[in-house]
């Protein structure tokens, strides 16, 4: 009996020893960092700002035609006739068809409040069609506006002066180059004063760039009763220069 117990104990000890050897041979190695570097790079962050005065080279007009009638159908038909006349007048002034875009169109019931009855009474329907017209020759903007109002435009919602996409992109590239040079010059002065030398670019970012929009002064909100071309009819369509600004943020390594 004792011999059997001793035999079982011996087998157990052997099993434990064999398991220990197996774990030692197949032990998973600890993670190692290969090729890493703990060296810290010294950097300097600076900003370069460039600005330029430019003259807007296109006008954008928002022109509306509003018509009223007892029925929606009549209001729509009358509005359509007037819009056709306005578009013909615009094209006669040299405005390309692709530069005349419908921005909004609505037909809705028209109500008037009657004090005697204290009620809102349906007076029929209104149709409103708004066009966005882009004029690439600013010097002709006044003539174009006169022609549109004479043809039936009832509301001049706004006249703004902006840069064309081509002009905007050209100015943006010029400002980026100037701002980047100013950023490096600033970094060299700063680092040089401390006895260092500016190295390669580590990071660079561009601040938001939005060319300003200039709105014409004294643009009428409704159709003028005076004759086309009179001072009360044509607003001031001579745009002022606007300032476009660009900021570049650059991080340089210090050697």
mmCIF file of C-alpha atoms in Angstrom:
data_model
loop_
_atom_site.group_PDB
_atom_site.id
_atom_site.type_symbol
_atom_site.label_atom_id
_atom_site.label_comp_id
_atom_site.label_asym_id
_atom_site.label_seq_id
_atom_site.Cartn_x
_atom_site.Cartn_y
_atom_site.Cartn_z
ATOM 1 C CA UNK A 1 0.000 0.000 0.000
ATOM 2 C CA UNK A 2 2.780 2.401 0.921
ATOM 3 C CA UNK A 3 4.632 1.508 -2.234
ATOM 4 C CA UNK A 4 1.602 2.386 -4.363
ATOM 5 C CA UNK A 5 1.262 5.770 -2.657
ATOM 6 C CA UNK A 6 4.936 6.486 -3.111
ATOM 7 C CA UNK A 7 4.640 5.528 -6.790
ATOM 8 C CA UNK A 8 1.728 7.946 -7.331
ATOM 9 C CA UNK A 9 3.606 10.768 -5.592
ATOM 10 C CA UNK A 10 6.651 10.104 -7.764
ATOM 11 C CA UNK A 11 4.574 10.277 -10.962
ATOM 12 C CA UNK A 12 3.059 13.585 -9.817
ATOM 13 C CA UNK A 13 6.456 15.101 -9.112
ATOM 14 C CA UNK A 14 7.710 14.037 -12.567
ATOM 15 C CA UNK A 15 4.652 15.602 -14.227
ATOM 16 C CA UNK A 16 5.241 18.896 -12.427
ATOM 17 C CA UNK A 17 8.893 18.919 -13.429
ATOM 18 C CA UNK A 18 8.062 18.168 -17.081
ATOM 19 C CA UNK A 19 5.434 20.988 -17.153
ATOM 20 C CA UNK A 20 7.998 23.439 -15.778
ATOM 21 C CA UNK A 21 10.518 22.478 -18.455
ATOM 22 C CA UNK A 22 7.838 22.872 -21.185
ATOM 23 C CA UNK A 23 6.907 26.395 -20.018
ATOM 24 C CA UNK A 24 10.529 27.446 -19.845
ATOM 25 C CA UNK A 25 11.227 26.300 -23.394
ATOM 26 C CA UNK A 26 8.049 27.897 -24.855
ATOM 27 C CA UNK A 27 8.073 31.108 -22.830
ATOM 28 C CA UNK A 28 6.719 34.118 -24.839
ATOM 29 C CA UNK A 29 9.428 36.773 -25.089
ATOM 30 C CA UNK A 30 8.713 40.252 -23.701
ATOM 31 C CA UNK A 31 7.891 42.976 -26.271
ATOM 32 C CA UNK A 32 10.918 44.870 -27.579
ATOM 33 C CA UNK A 33 11.202 48.275 -29.304
ATOM 34 C CA UNK A 34 13.306 47.964 -32.436
ATOM 35 C CA UNK A 35 14.623 50.964 -34.281
ATOM 36 C CA UNK A 36 12.972 53.495 -31.925
ATOM 37 C CA UNK A 37 14.494 56.841 -31.108
ATOM 38 C CA UNK A 38 14.104 58.848 -27.925
ATOM 39 C CA UNK A 39 15.896 61.833 -29.382
ATOM 40 C CA UNK A 40 13.834 65.025 -29.035
ATOM 41 C CA UNK A 41 13.681 67.429 -31.983
ATOM 42 C CA UNK A 42 13.872 71.110 -31.083
ATOM 43 C CA UNK A 43 11.449 73.202 -33.129
ATOM 44 C CA UNK A 44 10.221 76.762 -33.492
ATOM 45 C CA UNK A 45 6.713 77.786 -34.578
ATOM 46 C CA UNK A 46 6.081 81.041 -36.425
ATOM 47 C CA UNK A 47 3.397 82.693 -38.529
ATOM 48 C CA UNK A 48 3.705 84.584 -41.792
ATOM 49 C CA UNK A 49 1.024 87.047 -42.869
ATOM 50 C CA UNK A 50 0.596 88.584 -46.313
ATOM 51 C CA UNK A 51 -2.102 90.921 -47.585
ATOM 52 C CA UNK A 52 -2.974 92.627 -50.821
ATOM 53 C CA UNK A 53 -5.483 95.243 -51.977
ATOM 54 C CA UNK A 54 -7.493 94.078 -54.972
ATOM 55 C CA UNK A 55 -10.343 95.444 -57.059
ATOM 56 C CA UNK A 56 -13.354 93.113 -57.454
ATOM 57 C CA UNK A 57 -13.728 92.035 -61.056
ATOM 58 C CA UNK A 58 -17.326 90.801 -61.168
ATOM 59 C CA UNK A 59 -20.775 91.883 -59.935
ATOM 60 C CA UNK A 60 -23.422 89.503 -58.613
ATOM 61 C CA UNK A 61 -27.028 90.746 -58.649
ATOM 62 C CA UNK A 62 -30.060 89.156 -57.074
ATOM 63 C CA UNK A 63 -33.118 90.362 -58.977
ATOM 64 C CA UNK A 64 -36.745 89.431 -58.294
ATOM 65 C CA UNK A 65 -39.976 89.650 -60.241
ATOM 66 C CA UNK A 66 -43.175 89.577 -58.172
ATOM 67 C CA UNK A 67 -46.633 89.356 -59.759
ATOM 68 C CA UNK A 68 -50.118 89.219 -58.227
ATOM 69 C CA UNK A 69 -53.387 87.784 -59.535
ATOM 70 C CA UNK A 70 -56.650 86.347 -58.289
ATOM 71 C CA UNK A 71 -55.563 82.844 -59.306
ATOM 72 C CA UNK A 72 -52.279 81.022 -58.926
ATOM 73 C CA UNK A 73 -52.278 80.137 -62.622
ATOM 74 C CA UNK A 74 -52.605 83.753 -63.767
ATOM 75 C CA UNK A 75 -49.926 84.917 -61.309
ATOM 76 C CA UNK A 76 -47.572 82.209 -62.591
ATOM 77 C CA UNK A 77 -48.241 83.002 -66.261
ATOM 78 C CA UNK A 78 -47.744 86.741 -65.800
ATOM 79 C CA UNK A 79 -44.560 86.130 -63.828
ATOM 80 C CA UNK A 80 -43.233 83.810 -66.534
ATOM 81 C CA UNK A 81 -43.821 86.440 -69.240
ATOM 82 C CA UNK A 82 -42.017 89.103 -67.237
ATOM 83 C CA UNK A 83 -39.072 86.829 -66.418
ATOM 84 C CA UNK A 84 -38.703 85.984 -70.111
ATOM 85 C CA UNK A 85 -38.563 89.713 -70.911
ATOM 86 C CA UNK A 86 -35.961 90.294 -68.170
ATOM 87 C CA UNK A 87 -33.771 87.460 -69.426
ATOM 88 C CA UNK A 88 -33.932 88.791 -73.004
ATOM 89 C CA UNK A 89 -32.906 92.243 -71.731
ATOM 90 C CA UNK A 90 -29.982 90.750 -69.794
ATOM 91 C CA UNK A 91 -28.761 88.771 -72.789
ATOM 92 C CA UNK A 92 -29.032 91.881 -74.961
ATOM 93 C CA UNK A 93 -26.599 93.528 -72.530
ATOM 94 C CA UNK A 94 -24.090 90.736 -73.141
ATOM 95 C CA UNK A 95 -24.834 88.577 -70.074
ATOM 96 C CA UNK A 96 -24.220 84.911 -70.875
ATOM 97 C CA UNK A 97 -27.118 82.507 -70.281
ATOM 98 C CA UNK A 98 -24.998 80.398 -67.897
ATOM 99 C CA UNK A 99 -24.593 83.508 -65.709
ATOM 100 C CA UNK A 100 -28.358 83.831 -65.226
ATOM 101 C CA UNK A 101 -29.501 81.298 -62.614
ATOM 102 C CA UNK A 102 -32.836 80.835 -60.837
ATOM 103 C CA UNK A 103 -32.146 81.137 -57.121
ATOM 104 C CA UNK A 104 -35.696 81.010 -55.774
ATOM 105 C CA UNK A 105 -39.277 80.546 -57.018
ATOM 106 C CA UNK A 106 -42.466 80.734 -54.957
ATOM 107 C CA UNK A 107 -46.246 80.896 -55.441
ATOM 108 C CA UNK A 108 -48.269 81.617 -52.317
ATOM 109 C CA UNK A 109 -51.645 83.052 -51.205
ATOM 110 C CA UNK A 110 -51.712 86.792 -50.557
ATOM 111 C CA UNK A 111 -53.660 88.029 -47.537
ATOM 112 C CA UNK A 112 -54.542 91.584 -46.449
ATOM 113 C CA UNK A 113 -55.702 92.539 -42.994
ATOM 114 C CA UNK A 114 -58.995 94.453 -42.898
ATOM 115 C CA UNK A 115 -59.308 96.600 -39.754
ATOM 116 C CA UNK A 116 -63.091 96.889 -40.082
ATOM 117 C CA UNK A 117 -63.696 93.161 -39.905
ATOM 118 C CA UNK A 118 -60.551 92.277 -37.969
ATOM 119 C CA UNK A 119 -59.844 89.459 -40.372
ATOM 120 C CA UNK A 120 -57.206 88.546 -42.944
ATOM 121 C CA UNK A 121 -58.828 88.372 -46.358
ATOM 122 C CA UNK A 122 -57.445 86.383 -49.279
ATOM 123 C CA UNK A 123 -56.615 88.799 -52.074
ATOM 124 C CA UNK A 124 -55.347 86.195 -54.500
ATOM 125 C CA UNK A 125 -51.890 84.805 -55.165
ATOM 126 C CA UNK A 126 -48.345 86.075 -55.544
ATOM 127 C CA UNK A 127 -45.619 84.540 -57.678
ATOM 128 C CA UNK A 128 -41.993 85.480 -57.021
ATOM 129 C CA UNK A 129 -39.028 84.475 -59.168
ATOM 130 C CA UNK A 130 -35.496 85.452 -58.091
ATOM 131 C CA UNK A 131 -32.522 85.384 -60.474
ATOM 132 C CA UNK A 132 -28.830 85.462 -59.601
ATOM 133 C CA UNK A 133 -27.053 87.335 -62.362
ATOM 134 C CA UNK A 134 -23.262 87.474 -62.662
ATOM 135 C CA UNK A 135 -21.797 90.375 -64.646
ATOM 136 C CA UNK A 136 -18.121 89.920 -65.499
ATOM 137 C CA UNK A 137 -17.677 93.455 -66.838
ATOM 138 C CA UNK A 138 -18.175 95.655 -63.773
ATOM 139 C CA UNK A 139 -18.220 98.821 -65.855
ATOM 140 C CA UNK A 140 -21.459 97.568 -67.456
ATOM 141 C CA UNK A 141 -23.135 96.631 -64.161
ATOM 142 C CA UNK A 142 -25.198 99.832 -64.007
ATOM 143 C CA UNK A 143 -26.445 99.439 -67.580
ATOM 144 C CA UNK A 144 -27.345 95.799 -66.944
ATOM 145 C CA UNK A 145 -29.305 96.737 -63.838
ATOM 146 C CA UNK A 146 -31.136 99.537 -65.674
ATOM 147 C CA UNK A 147 -32.123 97.150 -68.475
ATOM 148 C CA UNK A 148 -33.364 94.501 -66.027
ATOM 149 C CA UNK A 149 -35.535 96.942 -64.065
ATOM 150 C CA UNK A 150 -36.916 98.453 -67.270
ATOM 151 C CA UNK A 151 -37.859 94.942 -68.430
ATOM 152 C CA UNK A 152 -39.894 94.235 -65.303
ATOM 153 C CA UNK A 153 -37.695 93.506 -62.265
ATOM 154 C CA UNK A 154 -39.657 94.619 -59.195
ATOM 155 C CA UNK A 155 -37.055 94.032 -56.483
ATOM 156 C CA UNK A 156 -33.273 94.414 -56.475
ATOM 157 C CA UNK A 157 -32.424 92.279 -53.451
ATOM 158 C CA UNK A 158 -28.672 92.917 -53.547
ATOM 159 C CA UNK A 159 -25.714 93.863 -55.709
ATOM 160 C CA UNK A 160 -22.348 92.580 -54.520
ATOM 161 C CA UNK A 161 -18.841 92.714 -55.949
ATOM 162 C CA UNK A 162 -16.526 89.717 -55.691
ATOM 163 C CA UNK A 163 -13.500 88.093 -57.284
ATOM 164 C CA UNK A 164 -13.924 85.556 -60.052
ATOM 165 C CA UNK A 165 -12.675 82.037 -59.293
ATOM 166 C CA UNK A 166 -9.674 82.488 -61.586
ATOM 167 C CA UNK A 167 -8.686 85.828 -60.021
ATOM 168 C CA UNK A 168 -9.224 84.521 -56.511
ATOM 169 C CA UNK A 169 -7.006 81.477 -57.102
ATOM 170 C CA UNK A 170 -4.220 83.595 -58.621
ATOM 171 C CA UNK A 171 -4.228 86.000 -55.652
ATOM 172 C CA UNK A 172 -4.357 83.105 -53.187
ATOM 173 C CA UNK A 173 -1.222 81.543 -54.691
ATOM 174 C CA UNK A 174 0.604 84.880 -54.570
ATOM 175 C CA UNK A 175 -0.304 85.396 -50.912
ATOM 176 C CA UNK A 176 0.711 81.856 -49.925
ATOM 177 C CA UNK A 177 4.171 82.392 -51.432
ATOM 178 C CA UNK A 178 4.606 85.770 -49.712
ATOM 179 C CA UNK A 179 3.349 84.496 -46.348
ATOM 180 C CA UNK A 180 5.611 81.422 -46.488
ATOM 181 C CA UNK A 181 8.687 83.596 -47.166
ATOM 182 C CA UNK A 182 7.787 85.880 -44.270
ATOM 183 C CA UNK A 183 7.408 82.878 -41.963
ATOM 184 C CA UNK A 184 10.903 81.594 -42.804
ATOM 185 C CA UNK A 185 12.441 85.063 -42.482
ATOM 186 C CA UNK A 186 10.831 85.466 -39.082
ATOM 187 C CA UNK A 187 12.074 82.058 -37.940
ATOM 188 C CA UNK A 188 15.619 82.795 -39.113
ATOM 189 C CA UNK A 189 15.718 86.095 -37.227
ATOM 190 C CA UNK A 190 14.351 84.513 -34.059
ATOM 191 C CA UNK A 191 16.511 81.385 -34.088
ATOM 192 C CA UNK A 192 19.588 83.247 -35.330
ATOM 193 C CA UNK A 193 19.368 85.669 -32.430
ATOM 194 C CA UNK A 194 19.672 82.673 -30.109
ATOM 195 C CA UNK A 195 22.633 81.202 -31.957
ATOM 196 C CA UNK A 196 20.765 78.464 -33.789
ATOM 197 C CA UNK A 197 19.995 77.611 -37.383
ATOM 198 C CA UNK A 198 16.626 76.962 -39.022
ATOM 199 C CA UNK A 199 16.268 73.475 -40.491
ATOM 200 C CA UNK A 200 13.586 71.658 -42.448
ATOM 201 C CA UNK A 201 9.841 72.218 -42.188
ATOM 202 C CA UNK A 202 8.232 69.946 -39.605
ATOM 203 C CA UNK A 203 4.614 71.058 -40.032
ATOM 204 C CA UNK A 204 2.674 73.723 -41.903
ATOM 205 C CA UNK A 205 -0.955 74.892 -41.857
ATOM 206 C CA UNK A 206 -2.966 77.562 -43.631
ATOM 207 C CA UNK A 207 -5.402 79.828 -41.844
ATOM 208 C CA UNK A 208 -8.861 80.310 -43.299
ATOM 209 C CA UNK A 209 -8.908 82.360 -46.477
ATOM 210 C CA UNK A 210 -12.130 84.113 -47.477
ATOM 211 C CA UNK A 211 -11.953 87.015 -49.912
ATOM 212 C CA UNK A 212 -14.247 89.814 -48.709
ATOM 213 C CA UNK A 213 -17.427 90.789 -50.531
ATOM 214 C CA UNK A 214 -18.194 94.436 -51.206
ATOM 215 C CA UNK A 215 -21.873 95.424 -51.329
ATOM 216 C CA UNK A 216 -23.010 98.334 -53.447
ATOM 217 C CA UNK A 217 -24.300 101.337 -51.546
ATOM 218 C CA UNK A 218 -27.830 102.713 -51.969
ATOM 219 C CA UNK A 219 -29.181 99.733 -53.909
ATOM 220 C CA UNK A 220 -32.947 100.156 -54.107
ATOM 221 C CA UNK A 221 -35.148 97.475 -52.587
ATOM 222 C CA UNK A 222 -38.034 98.005 -55.011
ATOM 223 C CA UNK A 223 -38.625 99.225 -58.542
ATOM 224 C CA UNK A 224 -37.944 102.932 -59.017
ATOM 225 C CA UNK A 225 -40.574 105.087 -60.661
ATOM 226 C CA UNK A 226 -38.089 107.436 -62.263
ATOM 227 C CA UNK A 227 -36.688 106.929 -65.725
ATOM 228 C CA UNK A 228 -33.719 104.616 -66.295
ATOM 229 C CA UNK A 229 -30.340 106.251 -65.918
ATOM 230 C CA UNK A 230 -31.398 108.951 -63.458
ATOM 231 C CA UNK A 231 -29.503 109.333 -60.149
ATOM 232 C CA UNK A 232 -32.478 107.968 -58.193
ATOM 233 C CA UNK A 233 -32.660 104.919 -60.408
ATOM 234 C CA UNK A 234 -29.102 103.618 -60.703
ATOM 235 C CA UNK A 235 -27.244 102.918 -57.430
ATOM 236 C CA UNK A 236 -23.543 103.452 -56.806
ATOM 237 C CA UNK A 237 -21.925 100.584 -58.685
ATOM 238 C CA UNK A 238 -18.288 101.627 -58.329
ATOM 239 C CA UNK A 239 -16.692 99.067 -56.006
ATOM 240 C CA UNK A 240 -13.947 100.034 -53.594
ATOM 241 C CA UNK A 241 -10.755 98.020 -53.309
ATOM 242 C CA UNK A 242 -10.867 95.228 -50.762
ATOM 243 C CA UNK A 243 -8.036 93.749 -48.694
ATOM 244 C CA UNK A 244 -7.367 90.018 -48.986
ATOM 245 C CA UNK A 245 -5.257 88.409 -46.256
ATOM 246 C CA UNK A 246 -3.539 85.051 -45.864
ATOM 247 C CA UNK A 247 -1.760 83.590 -42.809
ATOM 248 C CA UNK A 248 0.602 80.603 -42.880
ATOM 249 C CA UNK A 249 1.648 78.803 -39.678
ATOM 250 C CA UNK A 250 4.948 76.909 -39.969
ATOM 251 C CA UNK A 251 6.949 74.759 -37.552
ATOM 252 C CA UNK A 252 10.684 74.505 -38.345
ATOM 253 C CA UNK A 253 13.311 72.168 -36.901
ATOM 254 C CA UNK A 254 16.221 73.866 -35.145
ATOM 255 C CA UNK A 255 19.649 72.501 -36.143
#
